[in-house]
mmCIF file of C-alpha atoms in Angstrom:
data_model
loop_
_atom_site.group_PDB
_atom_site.id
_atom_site.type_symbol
_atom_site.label_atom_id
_atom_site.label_comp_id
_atom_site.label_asym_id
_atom_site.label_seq_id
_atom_site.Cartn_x
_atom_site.Cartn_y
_atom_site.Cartn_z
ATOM 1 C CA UNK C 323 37.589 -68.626 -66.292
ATOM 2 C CA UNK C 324 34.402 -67.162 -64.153
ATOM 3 C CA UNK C 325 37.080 -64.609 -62.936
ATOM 4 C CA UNK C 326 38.065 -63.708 -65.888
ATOM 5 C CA UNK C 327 34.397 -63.564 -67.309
ATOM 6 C CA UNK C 328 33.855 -61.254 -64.048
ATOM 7 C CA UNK C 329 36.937 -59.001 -64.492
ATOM 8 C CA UNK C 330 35.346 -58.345 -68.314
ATOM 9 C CA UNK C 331 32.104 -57.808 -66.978
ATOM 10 C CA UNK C 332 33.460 -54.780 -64.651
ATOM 11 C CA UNK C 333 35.115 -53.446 -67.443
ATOM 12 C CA UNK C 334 32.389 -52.820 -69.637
ATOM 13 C CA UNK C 335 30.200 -51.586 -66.961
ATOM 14 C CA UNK C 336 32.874 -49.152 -66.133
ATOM 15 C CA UNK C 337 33.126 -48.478 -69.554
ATOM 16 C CA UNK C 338 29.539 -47.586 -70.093
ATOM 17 C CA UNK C 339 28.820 -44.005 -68.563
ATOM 18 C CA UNK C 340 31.993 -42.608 -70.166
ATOM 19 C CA UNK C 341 31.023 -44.282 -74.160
ATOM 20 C CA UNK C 342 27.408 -42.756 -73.138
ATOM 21 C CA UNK C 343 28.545 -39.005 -72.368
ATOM 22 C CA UNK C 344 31.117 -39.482 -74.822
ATOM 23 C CA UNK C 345 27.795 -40.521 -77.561
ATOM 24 C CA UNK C 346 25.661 -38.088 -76.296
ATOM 25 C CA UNK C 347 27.793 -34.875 -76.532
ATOM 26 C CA UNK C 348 28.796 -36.044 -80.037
ATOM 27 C CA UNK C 349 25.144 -36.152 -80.375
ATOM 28 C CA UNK C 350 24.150 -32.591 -79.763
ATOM 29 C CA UNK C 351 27.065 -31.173 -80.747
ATOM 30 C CA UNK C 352 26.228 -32.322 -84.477
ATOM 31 C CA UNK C 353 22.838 -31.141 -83.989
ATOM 32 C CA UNK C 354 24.329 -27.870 -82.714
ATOM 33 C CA UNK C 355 26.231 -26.937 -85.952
ATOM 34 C CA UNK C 356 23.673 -28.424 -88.289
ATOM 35 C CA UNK C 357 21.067 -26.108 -85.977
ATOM 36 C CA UNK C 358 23.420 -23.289 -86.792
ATOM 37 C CA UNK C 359 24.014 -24.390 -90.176
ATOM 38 C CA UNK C 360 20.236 -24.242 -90.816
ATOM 39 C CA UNK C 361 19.766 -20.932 -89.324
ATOM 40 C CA UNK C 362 22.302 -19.132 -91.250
ATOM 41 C CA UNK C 363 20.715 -19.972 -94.001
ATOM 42 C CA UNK C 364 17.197 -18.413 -93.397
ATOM 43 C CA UNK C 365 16.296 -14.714 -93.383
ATOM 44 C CA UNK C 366 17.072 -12.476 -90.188
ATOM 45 C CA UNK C 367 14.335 -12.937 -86.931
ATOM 46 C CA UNK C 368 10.980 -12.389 -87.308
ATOM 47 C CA UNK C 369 9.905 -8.376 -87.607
ATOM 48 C CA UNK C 370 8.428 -7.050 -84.319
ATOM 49 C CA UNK C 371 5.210 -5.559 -84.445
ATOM 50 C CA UNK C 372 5.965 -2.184 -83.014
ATOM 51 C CA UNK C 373 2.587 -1.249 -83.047
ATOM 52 C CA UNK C 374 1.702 -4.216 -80.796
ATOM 53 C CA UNK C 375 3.920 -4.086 -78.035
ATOM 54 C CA UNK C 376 2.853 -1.742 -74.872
ATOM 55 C CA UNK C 377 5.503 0.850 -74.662
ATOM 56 C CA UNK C 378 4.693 1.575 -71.113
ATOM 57 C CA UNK C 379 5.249 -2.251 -70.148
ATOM 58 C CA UNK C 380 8.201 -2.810 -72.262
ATOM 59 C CA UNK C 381 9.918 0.332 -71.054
ATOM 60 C CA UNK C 382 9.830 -0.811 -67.958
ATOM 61 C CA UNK C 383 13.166 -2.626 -68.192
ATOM 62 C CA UNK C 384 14.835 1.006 -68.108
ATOM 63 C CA UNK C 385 13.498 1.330 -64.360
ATOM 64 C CA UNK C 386 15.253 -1.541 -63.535
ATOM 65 C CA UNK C 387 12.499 -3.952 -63.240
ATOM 66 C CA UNK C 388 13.324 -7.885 -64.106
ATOM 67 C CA UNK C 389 12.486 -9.298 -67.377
ATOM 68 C CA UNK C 390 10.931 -12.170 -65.427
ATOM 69 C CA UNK C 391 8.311 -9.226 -64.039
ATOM 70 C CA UNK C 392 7.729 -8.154 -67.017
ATOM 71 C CA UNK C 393 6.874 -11.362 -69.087
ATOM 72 C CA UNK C 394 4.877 -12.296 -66.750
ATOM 73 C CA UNK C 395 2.784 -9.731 -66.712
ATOM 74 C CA UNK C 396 2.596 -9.262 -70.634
ATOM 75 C CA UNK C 397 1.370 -12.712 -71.047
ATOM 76 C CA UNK C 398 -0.924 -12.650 -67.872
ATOM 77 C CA UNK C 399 -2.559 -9.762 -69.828
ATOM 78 C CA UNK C 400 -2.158 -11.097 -73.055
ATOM 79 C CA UNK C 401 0.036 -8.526 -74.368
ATOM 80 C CA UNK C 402 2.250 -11.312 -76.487
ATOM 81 C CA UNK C 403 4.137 -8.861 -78.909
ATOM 82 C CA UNK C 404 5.394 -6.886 -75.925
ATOM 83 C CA UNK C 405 6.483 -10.449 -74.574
ATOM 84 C CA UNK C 406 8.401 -11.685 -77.902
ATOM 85 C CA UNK C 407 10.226 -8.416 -77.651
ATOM 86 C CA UNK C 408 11.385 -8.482 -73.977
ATOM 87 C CA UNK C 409 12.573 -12.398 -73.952
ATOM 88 C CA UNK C 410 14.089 -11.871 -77.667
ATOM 89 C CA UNK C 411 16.103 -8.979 -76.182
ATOM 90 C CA UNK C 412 16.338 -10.167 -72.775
ATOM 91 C CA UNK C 413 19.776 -10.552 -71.311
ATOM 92 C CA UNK C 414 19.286 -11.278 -67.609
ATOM 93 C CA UNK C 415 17.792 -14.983 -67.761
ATOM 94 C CA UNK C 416 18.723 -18.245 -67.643
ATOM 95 C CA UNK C 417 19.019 -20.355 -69.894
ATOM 96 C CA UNK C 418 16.210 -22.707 -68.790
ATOM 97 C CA UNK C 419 13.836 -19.585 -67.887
ATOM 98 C CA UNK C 420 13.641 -18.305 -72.021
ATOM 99 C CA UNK C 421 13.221 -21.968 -72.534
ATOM 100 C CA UNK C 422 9.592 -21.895 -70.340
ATOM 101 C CA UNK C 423 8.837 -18.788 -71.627
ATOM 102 C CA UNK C 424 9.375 -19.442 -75.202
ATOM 103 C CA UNK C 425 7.722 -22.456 -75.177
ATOM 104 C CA UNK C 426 4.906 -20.645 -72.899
ATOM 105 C CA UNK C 427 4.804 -18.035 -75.415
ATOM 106 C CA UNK C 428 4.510 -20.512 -78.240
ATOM 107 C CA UNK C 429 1.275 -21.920 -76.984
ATOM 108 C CA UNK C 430 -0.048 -19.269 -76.343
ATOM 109 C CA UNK C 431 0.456 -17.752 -80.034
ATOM 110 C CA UNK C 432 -0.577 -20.964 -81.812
ATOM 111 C CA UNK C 433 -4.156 -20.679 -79.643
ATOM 112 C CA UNK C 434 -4.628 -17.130 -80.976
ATOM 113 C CA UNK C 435 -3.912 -18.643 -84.438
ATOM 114 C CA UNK C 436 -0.475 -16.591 -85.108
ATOM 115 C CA UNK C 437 0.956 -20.160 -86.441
ATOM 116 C CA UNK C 438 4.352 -18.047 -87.580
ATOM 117 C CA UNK C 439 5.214 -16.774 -84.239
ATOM 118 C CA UNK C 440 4.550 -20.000 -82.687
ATOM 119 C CA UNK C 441 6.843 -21.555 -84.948
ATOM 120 C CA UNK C 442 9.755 -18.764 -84.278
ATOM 121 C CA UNK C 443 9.476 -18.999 -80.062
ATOM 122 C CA UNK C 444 9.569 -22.886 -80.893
ATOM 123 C CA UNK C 445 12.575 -22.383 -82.794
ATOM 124 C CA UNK C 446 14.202 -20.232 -79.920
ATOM 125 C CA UNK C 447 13.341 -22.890 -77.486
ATOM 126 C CA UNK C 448 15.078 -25.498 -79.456
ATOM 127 C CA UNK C 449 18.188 -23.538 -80.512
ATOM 128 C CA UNK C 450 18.639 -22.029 -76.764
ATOM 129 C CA UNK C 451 18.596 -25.951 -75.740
ATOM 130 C CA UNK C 452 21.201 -27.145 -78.419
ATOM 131 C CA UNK C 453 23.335 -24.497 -77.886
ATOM 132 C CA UNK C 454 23.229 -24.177 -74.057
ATOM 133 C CA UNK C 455 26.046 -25.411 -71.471
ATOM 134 C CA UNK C 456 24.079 -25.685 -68.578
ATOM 135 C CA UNK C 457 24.209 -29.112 -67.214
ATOM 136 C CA UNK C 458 20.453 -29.613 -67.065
ATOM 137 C CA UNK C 459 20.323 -32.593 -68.882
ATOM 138 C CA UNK C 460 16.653 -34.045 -67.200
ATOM 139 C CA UNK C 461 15.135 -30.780 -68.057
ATOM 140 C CA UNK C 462 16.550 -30.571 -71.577
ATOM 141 C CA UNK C 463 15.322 -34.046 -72.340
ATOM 142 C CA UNK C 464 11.621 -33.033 -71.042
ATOM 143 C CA UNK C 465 11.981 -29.867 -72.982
ATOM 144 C CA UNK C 466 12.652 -31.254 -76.297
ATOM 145 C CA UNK C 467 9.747 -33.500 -76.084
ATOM 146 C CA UNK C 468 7.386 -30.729 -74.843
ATOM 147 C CA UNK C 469 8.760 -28.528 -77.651
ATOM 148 C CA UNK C 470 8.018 -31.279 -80.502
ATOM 149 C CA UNK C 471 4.670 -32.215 -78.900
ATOM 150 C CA UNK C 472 3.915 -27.986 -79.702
ATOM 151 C CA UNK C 473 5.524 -28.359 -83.056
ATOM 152 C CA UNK C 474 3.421 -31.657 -83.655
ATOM 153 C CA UNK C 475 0.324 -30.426 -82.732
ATOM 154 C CA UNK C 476 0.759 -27.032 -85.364
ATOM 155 C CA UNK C 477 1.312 -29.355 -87.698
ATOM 156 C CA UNK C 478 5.198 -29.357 -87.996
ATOM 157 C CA UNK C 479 6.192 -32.874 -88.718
ATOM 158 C CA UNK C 480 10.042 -32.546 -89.518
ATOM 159 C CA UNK C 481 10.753 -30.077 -86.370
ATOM 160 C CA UNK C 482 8.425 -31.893 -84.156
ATOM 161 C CA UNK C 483 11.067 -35.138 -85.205
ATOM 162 C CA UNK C 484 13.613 -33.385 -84.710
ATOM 163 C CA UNK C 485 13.171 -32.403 -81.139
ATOM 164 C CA UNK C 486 12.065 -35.953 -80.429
ATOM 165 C CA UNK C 487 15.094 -36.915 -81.821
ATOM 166 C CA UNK C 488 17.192 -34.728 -79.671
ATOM 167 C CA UNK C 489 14.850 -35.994 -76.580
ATOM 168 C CA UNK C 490 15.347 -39.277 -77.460
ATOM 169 C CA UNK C 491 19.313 -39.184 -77.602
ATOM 170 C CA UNK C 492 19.269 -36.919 -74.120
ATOM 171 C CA UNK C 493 16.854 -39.743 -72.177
ATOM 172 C CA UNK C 494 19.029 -42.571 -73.832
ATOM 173 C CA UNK C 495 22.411 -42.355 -73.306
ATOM 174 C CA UNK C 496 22.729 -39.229 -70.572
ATOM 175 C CA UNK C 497 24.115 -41.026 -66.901
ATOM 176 C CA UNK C 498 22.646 -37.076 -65.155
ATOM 177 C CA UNK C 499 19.024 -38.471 -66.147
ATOM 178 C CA UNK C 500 17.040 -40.173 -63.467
ATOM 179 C CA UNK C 501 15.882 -43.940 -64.272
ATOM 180 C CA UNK C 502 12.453 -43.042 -63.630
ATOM 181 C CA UNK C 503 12.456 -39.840 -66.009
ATOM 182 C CA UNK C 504 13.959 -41.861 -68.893
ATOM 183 C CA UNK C 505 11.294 -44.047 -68.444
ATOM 184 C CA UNK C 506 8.804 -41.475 -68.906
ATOM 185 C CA UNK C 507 10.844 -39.903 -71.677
ATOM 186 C CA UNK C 508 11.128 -42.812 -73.581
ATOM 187 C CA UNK C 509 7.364 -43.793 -73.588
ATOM 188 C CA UNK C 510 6.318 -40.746 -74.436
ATOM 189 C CA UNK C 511 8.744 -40.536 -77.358
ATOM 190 C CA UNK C 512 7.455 -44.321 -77.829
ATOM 191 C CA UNK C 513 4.258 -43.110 -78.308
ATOM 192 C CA UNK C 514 4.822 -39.690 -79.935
ATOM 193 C CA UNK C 515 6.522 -41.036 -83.021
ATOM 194 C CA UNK C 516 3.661 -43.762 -83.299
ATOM 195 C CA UNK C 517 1.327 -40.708 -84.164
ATOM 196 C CA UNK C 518 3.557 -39.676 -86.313
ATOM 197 C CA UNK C 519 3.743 -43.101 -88.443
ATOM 198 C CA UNK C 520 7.636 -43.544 -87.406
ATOM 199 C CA UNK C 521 7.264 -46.888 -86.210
ATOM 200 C CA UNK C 522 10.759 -47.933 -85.984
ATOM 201 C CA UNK C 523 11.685 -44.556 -83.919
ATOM 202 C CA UNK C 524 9.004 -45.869 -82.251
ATOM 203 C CA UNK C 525 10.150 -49.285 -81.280
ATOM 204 C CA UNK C 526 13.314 -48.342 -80.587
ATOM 205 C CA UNK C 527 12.027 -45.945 -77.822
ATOM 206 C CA UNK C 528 10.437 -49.012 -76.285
ATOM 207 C CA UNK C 529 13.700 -51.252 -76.708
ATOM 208 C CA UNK C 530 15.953 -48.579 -75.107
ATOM 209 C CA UNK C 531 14.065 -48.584 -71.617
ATOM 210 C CA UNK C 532 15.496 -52.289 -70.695
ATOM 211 C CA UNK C 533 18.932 -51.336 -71.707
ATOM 212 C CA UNK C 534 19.840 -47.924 -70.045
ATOM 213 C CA UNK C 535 23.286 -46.821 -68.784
ATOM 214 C CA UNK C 536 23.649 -46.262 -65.352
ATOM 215 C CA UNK C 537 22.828 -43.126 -63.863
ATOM 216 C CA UNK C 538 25.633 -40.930 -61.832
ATOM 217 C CA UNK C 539 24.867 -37.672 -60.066
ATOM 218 C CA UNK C 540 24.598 -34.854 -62.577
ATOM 219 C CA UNK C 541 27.876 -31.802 -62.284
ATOM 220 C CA UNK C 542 27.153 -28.831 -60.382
#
């Protein structure tokens, strides 16, 4: 009987990183097409200020300097416009590089009080992390939650949810996420949705960090 009991044991446990990826990609695949869904649905990108971006700084691209170069130096000098416009157009990086700038870019748009463009490079952040296939799970899960701490903080409830959400399901059920991250994750989100009067979200966030699948080394 304890054999048996054992052999059942084993199972599940070798059952339980599979049903996890298996949950998790079902996960943010639904939020991918209800993300795109969403989008399709609202008018085209928001208009460029030509007359704010620094031609001589944005044309720099044609001399075969990096994008990275470039954004850094717009936002070092505060030139945000000319910023938007080289990540928006930018084709040269990564996926998790227009994720820090966009979310860079955000904060810095919301402290100058230009609430709508903070909103859009939040947007961008979020949709570039649904919609991405790099395996980066640990930083997608600390993205989503830095994302909808921004969104909370402007004042944006249901997207600031939403990217907890997305955090939440990432740090919960993802094996590629270090115990010790989830942790963090997961009492942040704990605490997060607290402020935002979602108490059983909330809970729940507390609950999941005593029953976590275990974690496996993360694809190359």
């Amino acid at each position: 009987m304890r054999m048996v009991q054992r052999v059942a044991r084993e199972r599940v446990r070798s059952l339980a990183v599979p049903l996890g990826v298996a949950v998790l990609c079902l996960s943010l695949v639904l939020g991918g097409l209800l993300l795109i869904i969403h989008r399709s649905t609202k008018a085209s990108p928001i208009h460029l200020r030509s007359e704010d971006i620094a031609p001589a700084l944005s044309l720099r691209t044609l001399a075969g300097d990096a994008d990275s170069a470039i954004l850094d130096e717009a936002l070092e000098e505060g030139k945000l416009e000319t910023a938007l416009a080289t990540l928006y157009y930018s084709t040269s990086l990564s996926d998790r590089e227009r994720v820090n700038y966009y979310l860079t870019l955000g904060q810095k748009f919301a402290a100058e009080g230009h609430k709508d463009r903070a909103f859009f490079a939040y947007a961008q952040a979020t949709s570039i992390l649904l919609l991405s296939a790099e395996p980066f799970d640990e930083y997608k899960a600390n993205a989503h939650l830095q994302v909808g701490k921004s969104q909370a903080a402007l004042g944006d409830r249901t997207n600031a949810e939403r990217n907890f959400d997305y955090a939440y399901t990432i740090a919960r059920y993802s094996p590629y996420v270090p115990e010790a991250q989830r942790h963090f994750i997961l009492s942040n989100l704990a605490s997060e949705y607290k402020t935002l009067g979602l108490d059983r979200k909330s809970d729940e966030s507390t609950r999941a960090q005593t029953n976590l699948p275990p974690t496996v080394a993360a694809p190359a």
